[in-house]
Amino acid sequence: MKGPGFFEADGRQMSKGAILLLMGPFFLLVFVAFLYPLGNLLSISVLEPTPTLANYERVFDNPIYATVLLRTFRIALLVSILSLVLSLPVAVLMANSRGPKAVLITACILLPFWSSVLVRTAAWAILLQRNGMVNGFLQAIGLTSEPLRLLYTQGAVVVAMTHVLMPFMVLPIYGALRNIPPAYNRAAAICGAGPLRTFWEVTLPLAMPGIIGGFILVFLTALGYFITPSLLGSPQEMMIATLISQQMRENLDWPFAAALVGVLTLIVTVITLIFSKVFQFDRMMGGRA
Amino acid sequence: MNPRSLLLHAYVYAVLVFILLPILVILPMAFSETTYLTFPPQGLTLSWFGDFFTDSRWMASTWFSVKIAVLTAITTAVVGTMATYALVRGANAMGTLFQAFLIGPIVVPHIALAVALYLFFQNAGLSGTTLGYVLAHSVIAMPFTVFTVAAALTSVDPALEDAAMSCGASRFNAFRLVTLPIILPNVISGALFAFIISFDEPVIAFFLAGIRDKTLPRMMFDDIEQNLTPIIPAIAVLLTLLSILVLLAAAVLKHMADRNKGAEGQ
């Protein structure tokens, strides 16, 4: 995590009591609605029915569950790569534009960002249905003679998740690009580098923290994604979040659902800690408007 | 425009079409006369909006969501501003712990938090209650509010408060009369973000819903999963208008905040 730099302390010192009084509600809230419930759930995964690691062994030993885990990784990785390929040029143009063009691109990225995930998922369901626009288009250009089954497939999940998560990639990359002093580009040009060489050797390395940050953010969000895979995916090709929901709501197998949550939480926490340096949460959140 | 720049522009505009296409397709369907969803929409009617506004179940869930979102916005604004103020004005040593507690609930996948809260709230009798939702939504909206408030608070010169206190004001009055007016635009836009995050939140709402008390996103989830009626495009139009309004409000508030900063510098 970042040091105290962002929350700089200054001015007349407050008493310990005043600080406790001001921060108390925050810590209480996080304890009641985050730490305790999660700790309680994870304790079930190792304590029920008896103190055991059997619930975790089931996740990895049973080929069905191991497949779900692998598939989740594969889809999350694919979504992250697609998002990066689509986002990088957008972020580059956004960072280099002024005036109406900059406003247009920013609005296109921010509007979906702040609109409902359910609305966007429903839109994909409509586009991809049997008599939907995508099938109509494919038939019109003669690629297929009859409608394809597009909905409830992995392809539908990948396309819709890329669409939903892309803004999380654009914004950190844009932030990193905007922080590069324009003088660097001029210096490269004076030294005789063309625009492409400047991009590869100056811009891209300097933007790397934003690129890695965006990539990891999209990857982690995709790993635990629930809504889009549940509504657009095939029940035979579940991702881990849908499996957790099924184990809990249909099979009422709490210890096993808790172990799946444990695996997912552990993976996400470890990756976050490894990359904590490139995450600039303050910028990602505060800079959203 | 040289060829390389032309290529970049073409690529970016194609990506923007991809981003906007689903939204541009779903919105006109709200005005279609057909009972099934087809594009292009046929005829012109407002009856789906009428259905939404007259259906007691949709209305009940909408008001339930509004209530939760307003309470979440107030909770995060008050609790978040208090904690941020303490941190910026004294509790520097707690910075790391504070950030870990702040970021934790949004780093952990929503599905994990949702399942954990479902179990805990069932035992505590909070499933489907307003309090349960507000607690859950407050922890996931908190970082957005805190960072927005902190951005303003760190730029307020502490000497302003010191001056007020030297003139006899208590710390509370110094905050209320000097600092708060300066940071107010950021506090409000932080609360707006919290409102939207809560109002649109689908995953936790999916698990916490009781049999009677469902939030709007939970009702939408059920509708999309079962038969996807034209009420969904109608709601999409309303939600998109709401998002635009919030974004505009945030832009206006940002402008006000910048002006505050400018005035302070003179």
Coordinates of C-alpha atoms in Angstrom, one line a residue:
Chain A
M1 CA 0.0 0.0 0.0
K2 CA 1.0 3.6 -0.5
G3 CA 2.7 5.5 2.3
P4 CA 1.1 8.4 4.0
G5 CA 2.0 10.8 1.3
F6 CA -1.5 11.2 -0.1
F7 CA -3.1 11.8 3.2
E8 CA -0.6 14.4 4.4
A9 CA -0.9 15.3 8.0
D10 CA -0.3 18.9 8.9
G11 CA -1.5 21.7 11.1
R12 CA -2.4 21.7 14.8
Q13 CA -2.4 18.2 16.2
M14 CA -5.6 16.7 17.3
S15 CA -6.0 14.8 20.6
K16 CA -6.0 11.0 20.5
G17 CA -9.6 11.0 21.7
A18 CA -10.8 13.2 18.9
I19 CA -9.0 11.0 16.3
L20 CA -10.6 7.9 17.7
L21 CA -14.0 9.5 17.7
L22 CA -13.7 10.6 14.1
M23 CA -12.3 7.3 12.8
G24 CA -14.3 5.0 15.0
P25 CA -17.4 4.8 12.8
F26 CA -15.3 4.0 9.7
F27 CA -13.5 1.1 11.4
L28 CA -16.7 -0.1 12.9
L29 CA -18.5 -0.1 9.5
V30 CA -15.6 -2.0 7.8
F31 CA -15.5 -4.5 10.6
V32 CA -19.2 -5.2 10.6
A33 CA -19.8 -5.3 6.8
F34 CA -16.4 -6.7 5.6
L35 CA -13.9 -8.1 8.0
Y36 CA -16.1 -10.1 10.3
P37 CA -18.4 -11.6 7.6
L38 CA -15.5 -12.6 5.4
G39 CA -13.4 -14.0 8.3
N40 CA -16.5 -15.9 9.5
L41 CA -17.0 -17.4 6.0
L42 CA -13.4 -18.4 5.6
S43 CA -13.3 -20.0 9.0
I44 CA -16.2 -22.2 7.9
S45 CA -14.1 -23.4 5.0
V46 CA -11.5 -24.9 7.3
L47 CA -13.6 -25.8 10.3
E48 CA -16.7 -27.6 9.0
P49 CA -17.7 -30.3 9.3
T50 CA -14.5 -30.8 11.4
P51 CA -11.2 -28.9 11.3
T52 CA -10.0 -30.0 7.9
L53 CA -8.6 -29.0 4.5
A54 CA -10.8 -31.4 2.7
N55 CA -13.0 -28.6 1.3
Y56 CA -10.0 -27.1 -0.5
E57 CA -8.8 -30.6 -1.7
R58 CA -12.1 -31.0 -3.4
V59 CA -11.6 -27.8 -5.4
F60 CA -8.4 -29.1 -6.9
D61 CA -8.9 -32.9 -7.0
N62 CA -12.3 -33.0 -8.6
P63 CA -11.7 -32.5 -12.4
I64 CA -15.0 -30.6 -12.8
Y65 CA -14.0 -27.9 -10.4
A66 CA -10.4 -27.8 -11.6
T67 CA -11.8 -27.2 -15.1
V68 CA -14.0 -24.3 -13.8
L69 CA -11.0 -22.7 -12.2
L70 CA -8.9 -23.1 -15.4
R71 CA -11.7 -21.8 -17.6
T72 CA -12.1 -18.8 -15.3
F73 CA -8.4 -18.0 -15.7
R74 CA -8.5 -18.4 -19.4
I75 CA -11.6 -16.2 -19.9
A76 CA -10.2 -13.5 -17.5
L77 CA -6.9 -13.5 -19.4
L78 CA -8.6 -13.3 -22.8
V79 CA -10.8 -10.4 -21.7
S80 CA -7.8 -8.5 -20.3
I81 CA -5.8 -9.0 -23.5
L82 CA -8.7 -7.9 -25.7
S83 CA -9.4 -4.9 -23.4
L84 CA -5.7 -3.9 -23.7
V85 CA -5.7 -4.2 -27.5
L86 CA -8.9 -2.1 -27.7
S87 CA -8.0 0.4 -25.0
L88 CA -4.4 1.4 -25.7
P89 CA -5.1 3.4 -29.0
V90 CA -8.1 5.0 -27.4
A91 CA -6.1 6.2 -24.4
V92 CA -3.3 7.5 -26.7
L93 CA -5.7 9.5 -28.8
M94 CA -7.6 10.7 -25.7
A95 CA -4.4 11.9 -24.1
N96 CA -3.3 13.7 -27.3
S97 CA -6.6 15.4 -28.0
R98 CA -7.9 18.8 -27.0
G99 CA -11.3 20.5 -27.3
P100 CA -14.5 18.8 -28.6
K101 CA -12.6 15.6 -29.7
A102 CA -11.3 15.0 -26.2
V103 CA -14.7 15.6 -24.8
L104 CA -16.3 13.2 -27.2
I105 CA -13.9 10.4 -26.5
T106 CA -14.0 11.0 -22.7
A107 CA -17.8 11.0 -22.8
C108 CA -17.9 7.7 -24.8
I109 CA -15.7 6.1 -22.2
L110 CA -17.3 7.6 -19.1
L111 CA -21.0 7.2 -20.0
P112 CA -20.9 3.4 -20.1
F113 CA -18.7 3.4 -17.0
W114 CA -21.4 5.0 -15.0
S115 CA -24.3 3.2 -16.6
S116 CA -25.8 0.0 -15.3
V117 CA -23.9 -3.3 -15.9
L118 CA -27.3 -5.0 -16.1
V119 CA -28.4 -2.6 -18.9
R120 CA -25.3 -3.3 -20.9
T121 CA -25.6 -7.1 -20.3
A122 CA -29.2 -7.0 -21.4
A123 CA -28.2 -5.1 -24.6
W124 CA -25.8 -7.9 -25.5
A125 CA -28.5 -10.5 -24.9
I126 CA -30.7 -8.6 -27.4
L127 CA -27.9 -8.2 -29.9
L128 CA -26.8 -11.8 -29.8
Q129 CA -30.2 -13.5 -29.7
R130 CA -31.2 -15.9 -32.5
N131 CA -33.1 -13.2 -34.5
G132 CA -30.8 -10.4 -33.1
M133 CA -28.8 -7.8 -35.0
V134 CA -25.5 -9.7 -35.1
N135 CA -27.1 -12.8 -36.6
G136 CA -29.0 -10.6 -39.1
F137 CA -25.8 -8.9 -40.1
L138 CA -23.9 -12.2 -40.5
Q139 CA -26.7 -13.5 -42.8
A140 CA -27.0 -10.3 -44.7
I141 CA -23.3 -10.3 -45.7
G142 CA -23.6 -14.0 -46.5
L143 CA -21.3 -15.4 -43.8
T144 CA -23.9 -17.8 -42.6
S145 CA -27.2 -19.1 -44.1
E146 CA -29.0 -19.7 -40.9
P147 CA -28.8 -18.0 -37.5
L148 CA -26.0 -19.1 -35.2
R149 CA -26.3 -19.8 -31.5
L150 CA -24.4 -16.9 -30.1
L151 CA -26.1 -16.3 -26.8
Y152 CA -25.2 -18.6 -23.9
T153 CA -21.7 -19.3 -25.2
Q154 CA -18.2 -18.5 -24.0
G155 CA -17.9 -16.1 -26.9
A156 CA -20.8 -14.0 -25.7
V157 CA -19.3 -13.9 -22.2
V158 CA -15.9 -12.8 -23.5
V159 CA -17.3 -10.0 -25.8
A160 CA -19.8 -8.6 -23.2
M161 CA -17.2 -8.7 -20.4
T162 CA -14.6 -6.9 -22.5
H163 CA -17.3 -4.3 -23.3
V164 CA -18.2 -3.8 -19.6
L165 CA -14.6 -3.8 -18.3
M166 CA -12.8 -1.8 -21.0
P167 CA -13.2 1.6 -19.3
F168 CA -11.2 0.2 -16.3
M169 CA -8.3 -0.2 -18.8
V170 CA -8.6 3.1 -20.6
L171 CA -8.6 5.3 -17.6
P172 CA -5.3 4.2 -15.8
I173 CA -3.5 4.2 -19.2
Y174 CA -4.8 7.6 -20.0
G175 CA -3.7 8.8 -16.5
A176 CA -0.2 7.5 -17.1
L177 CA 0.0 9.1 -20.6
R178 CA -1.1 12.5 -19.3
N179 CA 1.7 12.5 -16.7
I180 CA 4.4 12.3 -19.4
P181 CA 5.8 15.8 -19.9
P182 CA 5.4 16.8 -23.6
A183 CA 9.1 17.9 -23.5
Y184 CA 10.1 14.3 -23.5
N185 CA 8.5 13.7 -26.9
R186 CA 10.1 16.9 -28.3
A187 CA 13.4 15.8 -26.9
A188 CA 13.1 12.4 -28.7
A189 CA 12.1 14.2 -31.9
I190 CA 15.1 16.6 -31.7
C191 CA 17.3 13.5 -31.3
G192 CA 16.0 12.3 -34.6
A193 CA 13.4 9.7 -33.5
G194 CA 10.3 9.3 -35.6
P195 CA 6.8 9.2 -34.0
L196 CA 6.8 5.4 -34.0
R197 CA 10.2 5.1 -32.4
T198 CA 9.3 7.8 -29.8
F199 CA 6.1 5.9 -28.9
W200 CA 8.0 2.6 -28.5
E201 CA 11.1 3.9 -26.7
V202 CA 9.7 6.9 -24.7
T203 CA 5.9 6.8 -24.4
L204 CA 5.3 3.1 -23.9
P205 CA 7.9 2.5 -21.1
L206 CA 6.7 5.6 -19.2
A207 CA 3.1 4.5 -19.6
M208 CA 3.9 1.0 -18.4
P209 CA 2.7 1.4 -14.8
G210 CA -0.8 2.5 -16.1
I211 CA -0.9 -0.3 -18.6
I212 CA 0.0 -2.9 -16.0
G213 CA -2.3 -1.4 -13.5
G214 CA -5.2 -1.4 -15.9
F215 CA -4.5 -4.9 -17.1
I216 CA -4.3 -6.3 -13.5
L217 CA -7.5 -4.4 -12.5
V218 CA -9.5 -5.8 -15.5
F219 CA -8.0 -9.3 -14.9
L220 CA -8.9 -9.4 -11.2
T221 CA -12.4 -8.0 -11.8
A222 CA -13.0 -10.6 -14.5
L223 CA -11.8 -13.4 -12.3
G224 CA -14.7 -12.9 -9.8
Y225 CA -17.3 -11.6 -12.3
F226 CA -20.8 -12.8 -11.7
I227 CA -23.5 -10.9 -13.5
T228 CA -22.5 -11.2 -17.2
P229 CA -21.4 -14.9 -17.1
S230 CA -24.5 -15.8 -15.2
L231 CA -26.8 -14.1 -17.7
L232 CA -25.0 -14.7 -21.0
G233 CA -22.9 -17.8 -20.4
S234 CA -23.7 -21.5 -20.8
P235 CA -24.6 -23.4 -17.6
Q236 CA -22.3 -26.2 -18.8
E237 CA -19.3 -23.8 -19.0
M238 CA -19.5 -22.0 -15.7
M239 CA -17.0 -19.5 -14.3
I240 CA -16.1 -19.7 -10.6
A241 CA -18.5 -17.0 -9.4
T242 CA -21.5 -18.8 -10.9
L243 CA -20.2 -22.1 -9.3
I244 CA -20.0 -20.4 -5.9
S245 CA -23.6 -19.1 -6.3
Q246 CA -24.8 -22.6 -7.3
Q247 CA -23.0 -24.4 -4.5
M248 CA -24.5 -22.0 -2.0
R249 CA -28.0 -21.4 -3.3
E250 CA -28.9 -24.8 -4.9
N251 CA -26.7 -27.4 -3.1
L252 CA -26.6 -25.5 0.2
D253 CA -23.0 -26.7 0.5
W254 CA -21.6 -23.9 2.6
P255 CA -18.2 -25.3 3.5
F256 CA -17.4 -26.0 -0.1
A257 CA -18.8 -22.6 -1.3
A258 CA -16.6 -21.0 1.4
A259 CA -13.5 -22.9 0.2
L260 CA -14.2 -21.6 -3.4
V261 CA -14.5 -18.1 -2.0
G262 CA -11.2 -18.7 -0.1
V263 CA -9.4 -19.8 -3.2
L264 CA -10.7 -16.8 -5.2
T265 CA -9.9 -14.3 -2.4
L266 CA -6.4 -15.7 -1.9
I267 CA -5.6 -15.5 -5.6
V268 CA -6.9 -11.9 -5.9
T269 CA -5.2 -10.7 -2.7
V270 CA -1.8 -12.2 -3.6
I271 CA -1.9 -10.6 -7.1
T272 CA -3.0 -7.3 -5.6
L273 CA -0.1 -7.3 -3.1
I274 CA 2.4 -8.2 -5.8
F275 CA 1.3 -5.3 -8.0
S276 CA 0.3 -2.9 -5.2
K277 CA 3.0 -0.4 -6.3
V278 CA 1.4 0.2 -9.7
F279 CA -2.1 0.6 -8.3
Q280 CA -2.8 4.2 -7.6
F281 CA -6.2 3.8 -6.1
D282 CA -6.5 7.5 -5.2
R283 CA -6.1 8.4 -8.9
M284 CA -8.4 5.7 -10.1
M285 CA -11.2 6.7 -7.8
G286 CA -10.7 10.4 -7.3
G287 CA -10.1 11.0 -10.9
R288 CA -13.3 9.3 -12.1
A289 CA -15.2 12.4 -12.9
Chain B
M1 CA -3.7 14.1 -41.6
N2 CA -0.9 11.6 -42.3
P3 CA -1.8 7.9 -42.9
R4 CA -0.6 6.8 -39.5
S5 CA -2.8 9.3 -37.7
L6 CA -5.7 8.4 -40.0
L7 CA -5.3 4.7 -39.1
L8 CA -5.3 5.6 -35.4
H9 CA -8.4 7.7 -35.7
A10 CA -10.2 5.0 -37.7
Y11 CA -9.3 2.3 -35.1
V12 CA -10.3 4.5 -32.2
Y13 CA -13.7 5.5 -33.7
A14 CA -14.4 1.8 -34.5
V15 CA -13.7 1.0 -30.8
L16 CA -16.0 3.8 -29.7
V17 CA -18.8 2.4 -31.9
F18 CA -18.3 -0.9 -30.2
I19 CA -18.6 0.8 -26.9
L20 CA -21.7 2.8 -27.8
L21 CA -23.4 0.2 -30.0
P22 CA -25.2 -1.9 -27.3
I23 CA -26.5 1.3 -25.6
L24 CA -27.6 2.9 -28.9
V25 CA -29.4 -0.3 -29.8
I26 CA -31.2 -0.9 -26.5
L27 CA -32.4 2.7 -25.9
P28 CA -34.7 3.0 -29.0
M29 CA -36.4 -0.3 -28.2
A30 CA -38.0 1.4 -25.2
F31 CA -40.3 3.2 -27.7
S32 CA -41.2 0.2 -29.8
E33 CA -44.8 -1.0 -30.1
T34 CA -43.9 -4.7 -30.4
T35 CA -43.9 -6.9 -27.3
Y36 CA -40.8 -8.7 -28.4
L37 CA -37.4 -6.9 -28.7
T38 CA -36.5 -6.2 -32.2
F39 CA -34.3 -3.7 -34.1
P40 CA -35.1 -1.4 -35.7
P41 CA -38.0 -0.7 -33.3
Q42 CA -41.5 -0.5 -34.8
G43 CA -44.0 2.3 -34.2
L44 CA -43.7 4.8 -31.4
T45 CA -45.2 4.4 -28.0
L46 CA -44.5 5.4 -24.4
S47 CA -46.5 2.5 -23.0
W48 CA -43.5 0.6 -21.6
F49 CA -42.7 3.6 -19.5
G50 CA -46.3 3.6 -18.4
D51 CA -46.1 -0.1 -17.5
F52 CA -43.0 0.6 -15.4
F53 CA -44.4 3.6 -13.5
T54 CA -47.8 1.8 -12.8
D55 CA -46.5 -1.6 -11.9
S56 CA -46.5 -1.8 -8.1
R57 CA -43.6 -4.3 -7.9
W58 CA -41.3 -2.2 -10.2
M59 CA -42.2 0.9 -8.3
A60 CA -41.7 -0.7 -4.9
S61 CA -38.2 -1.9 -5.9
T62 CA -37.3 1.4 -7.4
W63 CA -38.2 3.3 -4.2
F64 CA -36.4 0.7 -2.1
S65 CA -33.3 1.2 -4.2
V66 CA -33.6 5.0 -4.0
K67 CA -33.9 4.8 -0.2
I68 CA -30.9 2.5 0.1
A69 CA -28.8 4.7 -2.3
V70 CA -29.7 8.0 -0.5
L71 CA -28.8 6.5 2.9
T72 CA -25.6 5.0 1.5
A73 CA -24.6 8.4 0.0
I74 CA -25.2 10.1 3.4
T75 CA -23.4 7.4 5.4
T76 CA -20.3 7.4 3.2
A77 CA -20.2 11.2 3.0
V78 CA -20.4 11.6 6.8
V79 CA -18.4 8.6 7.9
G80 CA -15.8 9.0 5.1
T81 CA -15.3 12.8 5.6
M82 CA -14.9 12.3 9.4
A83 CA -12.2 9.6 8.9
T84 CA -10.5 11.4 6.1
Y85 CA -10.3 14.6 8.2
A86 CA -8.8 12.8 11.2
L87 CA -6.2 11.2 8.9
V88 CA -5.2 14.3 7.1
R89 CA -5.1 16.4 10.3
G90 CA -3.4 14.1 12.7
A91 CA -3.6 10.3 12.5
N92 CA -0.8 9.9 9.9
A93 CA 0.4 6.8 11.6
M94 CA -2.9 5.0 10.8
G95 CA -2.5 5.7 7.1
T96 CA -1.5 2.2 6.1
L97 CA -4.2 0.5 8.2
F98 CA -6.8 2.9 7.0
Q99 CA -5.9 2.3 3.3
A100 CA -6.0 -1.5 3.8
F101 CA -9.4 -1.2 5.4
L102 CA -10.6 1.2 2.7
I103 CA -9.4 -0.8 -0.3
G104 CA -10.1 -4.3 1.0
P105 CA -13.8 -4.4 0.3
I106 CA -13.3 -3.5 -3.4
V107 CA -10.2 -5.6 -4.0
V108 CA -12.0 -8.7 -2.8
P109 CA -14.4 -9.8 -5.5
H110 CA -18.0 -8.7 -5.0
I111 CA -19.2 -12.3 -5.2
A112 CA -17.0 -13.2 -2.2
L113 CA -18.3 -10.2 -0.2
A114 CA -21.9 -11.0 -1.2
V115 CA -21.7 -14.6 -0.1
A116 CA -20.0 -13.6 3.2
L117 CA -22.6 -11.0 3.9
Y118 CA -25.5 -13.4 3.0
L119 CA -24.3 -15.8 5.6
F120 CA -23.7 -13.2 8.3
F121 CA -26.9 -11.2 7.6
Q122 CA -29.0 -14.4 7.7
N123 CA -27.7 -15.1 11.2
A124 CA -28.0 -11.5 12.3
G125 CA -31.5 -11.1 10.9
L126 CA -30.4 -8.4 8.4
S127 CA -31.2 -10.2 5.1
G128 CA -33.4 -8.0 2.9
T129 CA -33.4 -5.1 5.4
T130 CA -32.6 -1.5 4.5
L131 CA -29.8 -1.5 7.2
G132 CA -28.2 -4.6 5.7
Y133 CA -28.0 -3.1 2.2
V134 CA -26.8 0.3 3.5
L135 CA -24.0 -1.3 5.5
A136 CA -22.9 -3.5 2.5
H137 CA -23.1 -0.7 -0.1
S138 CA -21.3 1.8 2.2
V139 CA -18.2 -0.3 2.4
I140 CA -17.9 -0.8 -1.4
A141 CA -18.7 2.9 -2.1
M142 CA -16.5 4.3 0.6
P143 CA -13.2 4.4 -1.3
F144 CA -14.8 6.5 -4.1
T145 CA -16.1 9.1 -1.6
V146 CA -12.9 9.1 0.6
F147 CA -10.6 9.7 -2.3
T148 CA -12.8 12.5 -3.7
V149 CA -12.9 14.2 -0.3
A150 CA -9.2 13.6 0.4
A151 CA -8.3 15.3 -2.9
A152 CA -9.9 18.5 -1.6
L153 CA -8.9 18.2 2.0
T154 CA -5.2 17.8 1.4
S155 CA -5.2 21.0 -0.6
V156 CA -6.8 23.1 2.2
D157 CA -4.1 25.1 4.0
P158 CA -4.2 24.0 7.7
A159 CA -3.2 27.5 8.6
L160 CA -6.8 28.7 7.8
E161 CA -8.1 26.5 10.6
D162 CA -5.3 27.4 12.9
A163 CA -6.2 31.1 12.3
A164 CA -9.8 30.4 13.2
M165 CA -8.8 28.5 16.3
S166 CA -6.4 31.3 17.4
C167 CA -9.4 33.6 17.2
G168 CA -11.2 31.4 19.6
A169 CA -13.1 28.9 17.4
S170 CA -13.3 25.3 18.5
R171 CA -11.8 22.7 16.1
F172 CA -15.4 21.7 15.2
N173 CA -16.4 25.2 14.4
A174 CA -13.2 25.8 12.5
F175 CA -14.0 22.8 10.4
R176 CA -17.7 23.7 10.0
L177 CA -17.2 27.3 9.1
V178 CA -13.8 27.3 7.3
T179 CA -12.9 23.9 5.9
L180 CA -16.3 22.4 5.1
P181 CA -17.4 25.2 2.8
I182 CA -14.2 24.8 0.8
I183 CA -14.4 21.0 0.4
L184 CA -18.2 20.8 0.1
P185 CA -18.3 20.4 -3.7
N186 CA -16.0 17.3 -3.4
V187 CA -18.1 15.9 -0.5
I188 CA -21.2 16.2 -2.6
S189 CA -19.7 14.7 -5.7
G190 CA -18.3 11.9 -3.5
A191 CA -21.9 11.3 -2.2
L192 CA -23.2 11.3 -5.8
F193 CA -20.7 8.6 -6.7
A194 CA -21.8 6.5 -3.7
F195 CA -25.5 7.0 -4.7
I196 CA -24.9 5.7 -8.2
I197 CA -22.7 2.8 -7.0
S198 CA -25.4 1.7 -4.6
F199 CA -28.3 2.3 -7.0
D200 CA -26.7 0.2 -9.7
E201 CA -25.2 -2.5 -7.5
P202 CA -26.3 -5.9 -8.8
V203 CA -24.2 -8.6 -7.1
I204 CA -24.7 -8.0 -3.4
A205 CA -28.3 -7.2 -4.1
F206 CA -28.7 -10.5 -5.9
F207 CA -27.7 -12.4 -2.7
L208 CA -29.2 -10.2 0.0
A209 CA -32.6 -9.9 -1.5
G210 CA -35.4 -11.2 0.7
I211 CA -38.6 -12.6 -0.9
R212 CA -40.5 -9.4 -0.8
D213 CA -37.8 -6.6 -0.7
K214 CA -35.9 -6.6 -3.9
T215 CA -33.8 -3.8 -5.2
L216 CA -34.3 -2.5 -8.8
P217 CA -31.1 -4.3 -10.1
R218 CA -32.4 -7.6 -8.6
M219 CA -35.8 -7.1 -10.3
M220 CA -33.9 -6.4 -13.6
F221 CA -31.7 -9.4 -13.2
D222 CA -34.8 -11.7 -12.8
D223 CA -36.5 -10.1 -15.8
I224 CA -33.4 -10.4 -18.1
E225 CA -32.9 -14.0 -17.0
Q226 CA -36.5 -15.1 -17.5
N227 CA -38.0 -13.4 -20.5
L228 CA -36.4 -10.0 -21.2
T229 CA -39.5 -7.8 -21.6
P230 CA -39.4 -4.3 -23.2
I231 CA -39.6 -2.8 -19.7
I232 CA -35.8 -3.3 -19.6
P233 CA -35.1 -0.9 -22.4
A234 CA -37.5 1.6 -20.8
I235 CA -35.5 1.3 -17.5
A236 CA -32.3 1.6 -19.5
V237 CA -33.5 5.0 -20.9
L238 CA -34.3 6.2 -17.4
L239 CA -31.0 4.9 -15.9
T240 CA -29.0 6.4 -18.8
L241 CA -30.6 9.8 -18.1
L242 CA -29.8 9.5 -14.4
S243 CA -26.1 8.7 -15.3
I244 CA -25.9 11.7 -17.6
L245 CA -27.4 13.9 -14.8
V246 CA -24.9 12.6 -12.2
L247 CA -21.9 13.1 -14.6
L248 CA -23.1 16.6 -15.4
A249 CA -23.5 17.4 -11.7
A250 CA -20.1 16.0 -10.9
A251 CA -18.6 18.2 -13.7
V252 CA -20.3 21.3 -12.3
L253 CA -19.1 20.4 -8.8
K254 CA -15.5 19.9 -10.1
H255 CA -15.7 23.4 -11.7
M256 CA -16.9 24.8 -8.4
A257 CA -14.1 23.0 -6.5
D258 CA -11.5 24.4 -8.9
R259 CA -12.8 27.9 -8.4
N260 CA -12.6 27.4 -4.6
K261 CA -9.0 26.4 -5.1
G262 CA -8.3 29.4 -7.3
A263 CA -9.9 31.8 -4.7
E264 CA -7.9 30.4 -1.9
G265 CA -4.6 30.9 -3.9
Q266 CA -5.2 34.7 -4.3

